[in-house]
């Protein structure tokens, strides 16, 4: 129910921002690798690698990979937002190659300065998008008893006499502040807004369709599976993601929005949804 309620809140916020004239900017990260799901590709091993009819043959190993961070609208990639860099390792996914500091630096130096105002950024809830401000942090099971007491006193919460550590922790959790994220505050401080998608809803982030377009191009184009060729192929794929591709991706996501409006039985409500679905 929490996910559904968060979805409803996101859909209503998207509608409201569009009606206010804000440009919707879709933000995400993805990794691309020289192995890009070619493991089941048929290989003609009778042909020499330099033969023009040679079928791509996968070399052994994990392969090379790049992480790409970008943002876009129905008009294309936001100018200056595209960042592509080699991954430090060849294992795991791109989440291991991204952190809050790197994302914040990209956000403040590449994306936000390039945005036409007013804009609203659509984000998922990746850990590096979700660093809490100090004010909204709540003690955890690892917090010492003395620190639990200090936190409760700082928040003017009455402490029962002779309260045990589990009781103090429960009291902290019952008075947990509403989460405030560093990234959200930065975005709003610079005149924009942010919508966080509920978990498991990539279909509502149009850039996912763009990543799919680029991955299909990389899969069908790579020939030698080297870092140099992967980087060059990614540059080609990026150039091919023109305005019509982005417009189609946004239209695709908006179709899902329309379906959720129907299946979630969302009504036109401007005054009360904040209390129930936030």
Short mmCIF file of C-alpha atoms in Angstrom, two decimals:
data_model
loop_
_atom_site.label_atom_id
_atom_site.label_comp_id
_atom_site.label_asym_id
_atom_site.label_seq_id
_atom_site.Cartn_x
_atom_site.Cartn_y
_atom_site.Cartn_z
CA UNK A 1 0.00 0.00 0.00
CA UNK A 2 2.90 2.37 0.74
CA UNK A 3 4.27 1.90 -2.79
CA UNK A 4 0.86 2.54 -4.34
CA UNK A 5 0.39 5.65 -2.23
CA UNK A 6 3.83 6.95 -3.21
CA UNK A 7 3.02 6.26 -6.86
CA UNK A 8 -0.20 8.23 -6.60
CA UNK A 9 1.68 11.12 -5.00
CA UNK A 10 4.29 11.07 -7.77
CA UNK A 11 1.66 11.01 -10.52
CA UNK A 12 -0.26 13.91 -9.02
CA UNK A 13 2.95 15.90 -8.57
CA UNK A 14 3.91 15.30 -12.20
CA UNK A 15 0.54 16.55 -13.37
CA UNK A 16 0.70 19.60 -11.14
CA UNK A 17 4.19 20.57 -12.28
CA UNK A 18 3.28 20.18 -15.95
CA UNK A 19 0.24 22.40 -15.46
CA UNK A 20 2.49 24.98 -13.79
CA UNK A 21 4.72 24.96 -16.85
CA UNK A 22 7.72 23.18 -15.36
CA UNK A 23 9.88 21.14 -17.70
CA UNK A 24 10.10 17.48 -16.60
CA UNK A 25 13.72 16.28 -16.55
CA UNK A 26 14.41 12.54 -16.30
CA UNK A 27 17.63 11.59 -14.47
CA UNK A 28 19.38 8.24 -14.19
CA UNK A 29 22.64 6.30 -14.39
CA UNK A 30 23.48 3.18 -16.41
CA UNK A 31 26.47 1.01 -17.21
CA UNK A 32 27.52 -0.35 -20.57
CA UNK A 33 29.90 -3.27 -21.01
CA UNK A 34 31.76 -4.94 -23.84
CA UNK A 35 29.91 -8.15 -22.94
CA UNK A 36 26.40 -6.61 -23.25
CA UNK A 37 24.40 -9.87 -23.32
CA UNK A 38 26.26 -11.37 -26.27
CA UNK A 39 26.86 -14.63 -24.43
CA UNK A 40 24.26 -16.51 -26.51
CA UNK A 41 25.29 -15.04 -29.83
CA UNK A 42 26.12 -17.56 -32.55
CA UNK A 43 29.80 -17.54 -33.43
CA UNK A 44 31.32 -18.78 -36.68
CA UNK A 45 34.75 -19.90 -35.47
CA UNK A 46 35.82 -21.03 -38.96
CA UNK A 47 36.38 -17.41 -39.98
CA UNK A 48 39.51 -15.45 -39.14
CA UNK A 49 38.97 -12.36 -36.98
CA UNK A 50 40.06 -10.05 -39.81
CA UNK A 51 37.71 -11.66 -42.33
CA UNK A 52 34.85 -9.39 -43.44
CA UNK A 53 32.36 -12.19 -42.75
CA UNK A 54 33.77 -12.87 -39.30
CA UNK A 55 31.07 -13.23 -36.67
CA UNK A 56 31.76 -11.47 -33.40
CA UNK A 57 33.47 -13.82 -30.98
CA UNK A 58 33.46 -13.02 -27.29
CA UNK A 59 36.86 -13.04 -25.60
CA UNK A 60 37.05 -14.52 -22.08
CA UNK A 61 36.72 -12.42 -18.94
CA UNK A 62 34.32 -9.90 -17.49
CA UNK A 63 34.97 -7.26 -20.13
CA UNK A 64 35.34 -3.50 -20.00
CA UNK A 65 32.60 -1.18 -18.84
CA UNK A 66 31.61 2.46 -18.66
CA UNK A 67 29.18 4.24 -16.37
CA UNK A 68 26.95 6.90 -17.94
CA UNK A 69 25.08 9.59 -16.00
CA UNK A 70 22.69 11.86 -17.88
CA UNK A 71 19.42 13.77 -17.89
CA UNK A 72 16.94 14.56 -20.61
CA UNK A 73 13.53 15.89 -21.56
CA UNK A 74 11.15 15.38 -24.46
CA UNK A 75 13.53 17.64 -26.41
CA UNK A 76 16.64 15.49 -25.93
CA UNK A 77 19.60 15.23 -23.56
CA UNK A 78 20.05 18.29 -21.39
CA UNK A 79 23.09 20.10 -22.79
CA UNK A 80 26.15 19.49 -20.66
CA UNK A 81 24.53 16.75 -18.54
CA UNK A 82 26.05 13.70 -20.25
CA UNK A 83 28.88 12.14 -18.24
CA UNK A 84 30.63 8.92 -19.33
CA UNK A 85 33.57 7.44 -17.43
CA UNK A 86 35.32 4.04 -17.17
CA UNK A 87 34.35 1.85 -14.24
CA UNK A 88 37.06 0.99 -11.73
CA UNK A 89 36.04 -2.65 -11.61
CA UNK A 90 34.42 -5.09 -14.00
CA UNK A 91 32.14 -6.71 -11.42
CA UNK A 92 28.82 -5.69 -9.89
CA UNK A 93 26.58 -3.01 -11.32
CA UNK A 94 26.98 0.74 -11.69
CA UNK A 95 25.73 1.39 -8.15
CA UNK A 96 29.14 0.33 -6.89
CA UNK A 97 30.76 2.97 -9.10
CA UNK A 98 28.57 5.87 -7.98
CA UNK A 99 28.38 7.64 -4.64
CA UNK A 100 26.63 10.63 -3.16
CA UNK A 101 29.62 12.95 -3.51
CA UNK A 102 30.13 12.16 -7.20
CA UNK A 103 26.43 12.46 -7.97
CA UNK A 104 26.17 15.77 -6.11
CA UNK A 105 29.17 17.14 -8.01
CA UNK A 106 27.63 16.12 -11.34
CA UNK A 107 24.29 17.57 -10.30
CA UNK A 108 25.65 20.95 -9.22
CA UNK A 109 28.31 21.44 -11.89
CA UNK A 110 26.79 19.83 -14.98
CA UNK A 111 23.03 19.43 -14.73
CA UNK A 112 21.49 22.19 -12.63
CA UNK A 113 23.44 25.07 -14.26
CA UNK A 114 22.15 23.88 -17.65
CA UNK A 115 18.47 23.64 -16.76
CA UNK A 116 15.91 26.14 -17.99
CA UNK A 117 13.76 27.24 -15.08
CA UNK A 118 11.37 26.15 -13.84
CA UNK A 119 12.16 22.41 -13.99
CA UNK A 120 11.30 19.29 -12.02
CA UNK A 121 13.72 16.37 -11.78
CA UNK A 122 12.46 12.79 -11.77
CA UNK A 123 14.70 10.52 -9.66
CA UNK A 124 14.63 6.98 -8.37
CA UNK A 125 15.68 6.16 -4.81
CA UNK A 126 19.21 4.87 -5.38
CA UNK A 127 21.29 5.11 -2.16
CA UNK A 128 23.46 7.92 -3.55
CA UNK A 129 20.29 9.92 -4.33
CA UNK A 130 19.05 9.47 -0.78
CA UNK A 131 21.59 10.82 1.66
CA UNK A 132 19.67 12.27 4.59
CA UNK A 133 20.34 15.67 6.09
CA UNK A 134 21.71 15.61 9.61
CA UNK A 135 18.45 17.08 10.93
CA UNK A 136 16.36 14.20 9.59
CA UNK A 137 18.59 11.34 10.67
CA UNK A 138 17.11 8.98 13.24
CA UNK A 139 19.06 6.75 15.66
CA UNK A 140 19.45 3.09 14.70
CA UNK A 141 19.93 -0.18 16.56
CA UNK A 142 23.68 0.56 16.56
CA UNK A 143 23.23 3.84 18.44
CA UNK A 144 24.54 3.93 22.01
CA UNK A 145 22.13 4.52 24.88
CA UNK A 146 23.70 7.86 25.77
CA UNK A 147 23.29 9.03 22.17
CA UNK A 148 19.66 7.91 22.15
CA UNK A 149 19.02 10.05 25.22
CA UNK A 150 20.84 12.99 23.67
CA UNK A 151 18.80 12.71 20.45
CA UNK A 152 15.51 12.61 22.39
CA UNK A 153 16.51 15.61 24.49
CA UNK A 154 17.52 17.59 21.39
CA UNK A 155 14.08 16.91 19.92
CA UNK A 156 12.28 17.86 23.16
CA UNK A 157 10.82 14.39 23.60
CA UNK A 158 9.91 13.35 27.12
CA UNK A 159 11.95 10.40 28.42
CA UNK A 160 10.26 8.00 30.89
CA UNK A 161 12.15 7.41 34.16
CA UNK A 162 14.52 4.42 34.10
CA UNK A 163 13.81 3.78 30.41
CA UNK A 164 15.80 0.89 28.93
CA UNK A 165 17.76 1.12 25.70
CA UNK A 166 15.08 -0.78 23.65
CA UNK A 167 12.43 1.59 25.03
CA UNK A 168 14.53 4.61 24.12
CA UNK A 169 15.11 3.27 20.61
CA UNK A 170 11.38 2.65 20.14
CA UNK A 171 10.67 6.20 21.30
CA UNK A 172 13.15 7.55 18.74
CA UNK A 173 11.56 5.53 15.96
CA UNK A 174 8.07 6.64 16.94
CA UNK A 175 9.25 10.25 16.61
CA UNK A 176 11.27 9.76 13.44
CA UNK A 177 11.45 13.03 11.44
CA UNK A 178 10.18 13.19 7.89
CA UNK A 179 13.12 12.35 5.61
CA UNK A 180 14.91 15.31 4.11
CA UNK A 181 17.47 14.54 1.41
CA UNK A 182 20.58 16.59 0.71
CA UNK A 183 20.05 16.33 -3.04
CA UNK A 184 16.40 17.41 -2.86
CA UNK A 185 17.33 20.44 -0.77
CA UNK A 186 20.05 21.42 -3.24
CA UNK A 187 17.68 21.10 -6.19
CA UNK A 188 15.00 23.22 -4.52
CA UNK A 189 17.48 25.79 -3.27
CA UNK A 190 18.40 26.47 -6.90
CA UNK A 191 14.80 27.04 -7.96
CA UNK A 192 13.82 23.60 -9.23
CA UNK A 193 11.82 20.74 -7.74
CA UNK A 194 12.15 16.97 -7.50
CA UNK A 195 9.84 13.95 -7.76
CA UNK A 196 11.00 10.65 -6.32
CA UNK A 197 9.57 7.58 -7.99
CA UNK A 198 8.45 4.69 -5.80
CA UNK A 199 10.61 1.55 -5.81
CA UNK A 200 10.22 -0.74 -8.82
CA UNK A 201 8.84 1.83 -11.30
CA UNK A 202 11.49 2.31 -14.02
CA UNK A 203 8.70 2.58 -16.61
CA UNK A 204 7.88 6.03 -15.22
CA UNK A 205 11.39 7.29 -15.89
CA UNK A 206 11.65 7.99 -19.62
CA UNK A 207 15.43 7.83 -19.66
CA UNK A 208 15.17 4.07 -19.14
CA UNK A 209 13.83 3.84 -22.69
CA UNK A 210 16.81 5.87 -23.89
CA UNK A 211 19.21 3.49 -22.16
CA UNK A 212 17.45 0.61 -23.90
CA UNK A 213 17.91 2.29 -27.27
CA UNK A 214 21.61 2.83 -26.61
CA UNK A 215 22.15 -0.70 -25.33
CA UNK A 216 20.55 -2.21 -28.41
CA UNK A 217 22.87 -0.14 -30.57
CA UNK A 218 25.94 -1.20 -28.59
CA UNK A 219 24.94 -4.88 -28.73
CA UNK A 220 24.47 -4.81 -32.49
CA UNK A 221 27.52 -2.70 -33.31
CA UNK A 222 30.48 -3.77 -31.17
CA UNK A 223 32.96 -5.88 -33.12
CA UNK A 224 36.20 -6.11 -31.15
CA UNK A 225 34.94 -5.73 -27.55
CA UNK A 226 37.69 -3.37 -26.41
CA UNK A 227 37.43 -0.35 -24.13
CA UNK A 228 38.34 1.97 -27.01
CA UNK A 229 35.65 0.57 -29.27
CA UNK A 230 33.06 0.56 -26.50
CA UNK A 231 33.70 4.25 -25.81
CA UNK A 232 33.49 5.11 -29.51
CA UNK A 233 30.29 3.08 -29.90
CA UNK A 234 28.74 4.82 -26.91
CA UNK A 235 29.53 8.18 -28.50
CA UNK A 236 27.81 7.01 -31.69
CA UNK A 237 24.79 5.78 -29.73
CA UNK A 238 24.52 9.08 -27.93
CA UNK A 239 24.49 10.99 -31.22
CA UNK A 240 21.70 8.75 -32.49
CA UNK A 241 19.48 9.58 -29.52
CA UNK A 242 17.92 12.59 -31.21
CA UNK A 243 14.84 14.55 -30.21
CA UNK A 244 12.39 12.05 -31.71
CA UNK A 245 13.87 9.21 -29.64
CA UNK A 246 13.49 11.22 -26.45
CA UNK A 247 9.99 12.37 -27.39
CA UNK A 248 9.00 8.73 -27.96
CA UNK A 249 10.52 7.69 -24.64
CA UNK A 250 8.59 10.37 -22.76
CA UNK A 251 5.38 9.44 -24.56
CA UNK A 252 5.96 5.80 -23.60
CA UNK A 253 6.32 6.73 -19.91
CA UNK A 254 3.27 8.95 -20.01
CA UNK A 255 1.19 6.04 -21.30
CA UNK A 256 2.13 4.18 -18.12
CA UNK A 257 1.16 7.25 -16.11
CA UNK A 258 -2.26 7.25 -17.76
CA UNK A 259 -2.73 3.55 -17.01
CA UNK A 260 -1.88 4.06 -13.35
CA UNK A 261 -4.35 6.94 -13.13
CA UNK A 262 -7.00 4.44 -14.21
CA UNK A 263 -5.92 1.36 -12.24
CA UNK A 264 -5.23 3.33 -9.04
CA UNK A 265 -8.56 5.15 -9.44
CA UNK A 266 -6.90 8.52 -8.95
CA UNK A 267 -9.24 11.49 -8.90
CA UNK A 268 -8.51 15.12 -9.63
CA UNK A 269 -7.64 16.33 -6.15
CA UNK A 270 -5.52 19.36 -5.40
CA UNK A 271 -6.05 19.94 -1.68
CA UNK A 272 -5.98 16.68 0.26
CA UNK A 273 -3.55 14.27 -1.41
CA UNK A 274 -0.57 15.60 0.56
CA UNK A 275 -2.11 14.25 3.76
CA UNK A 276 -2.86 10.80 2.41
CA UNK A 277 -0.38 10.02 -0.34
CA UNK A 278 2.97 11.57 0.32
#
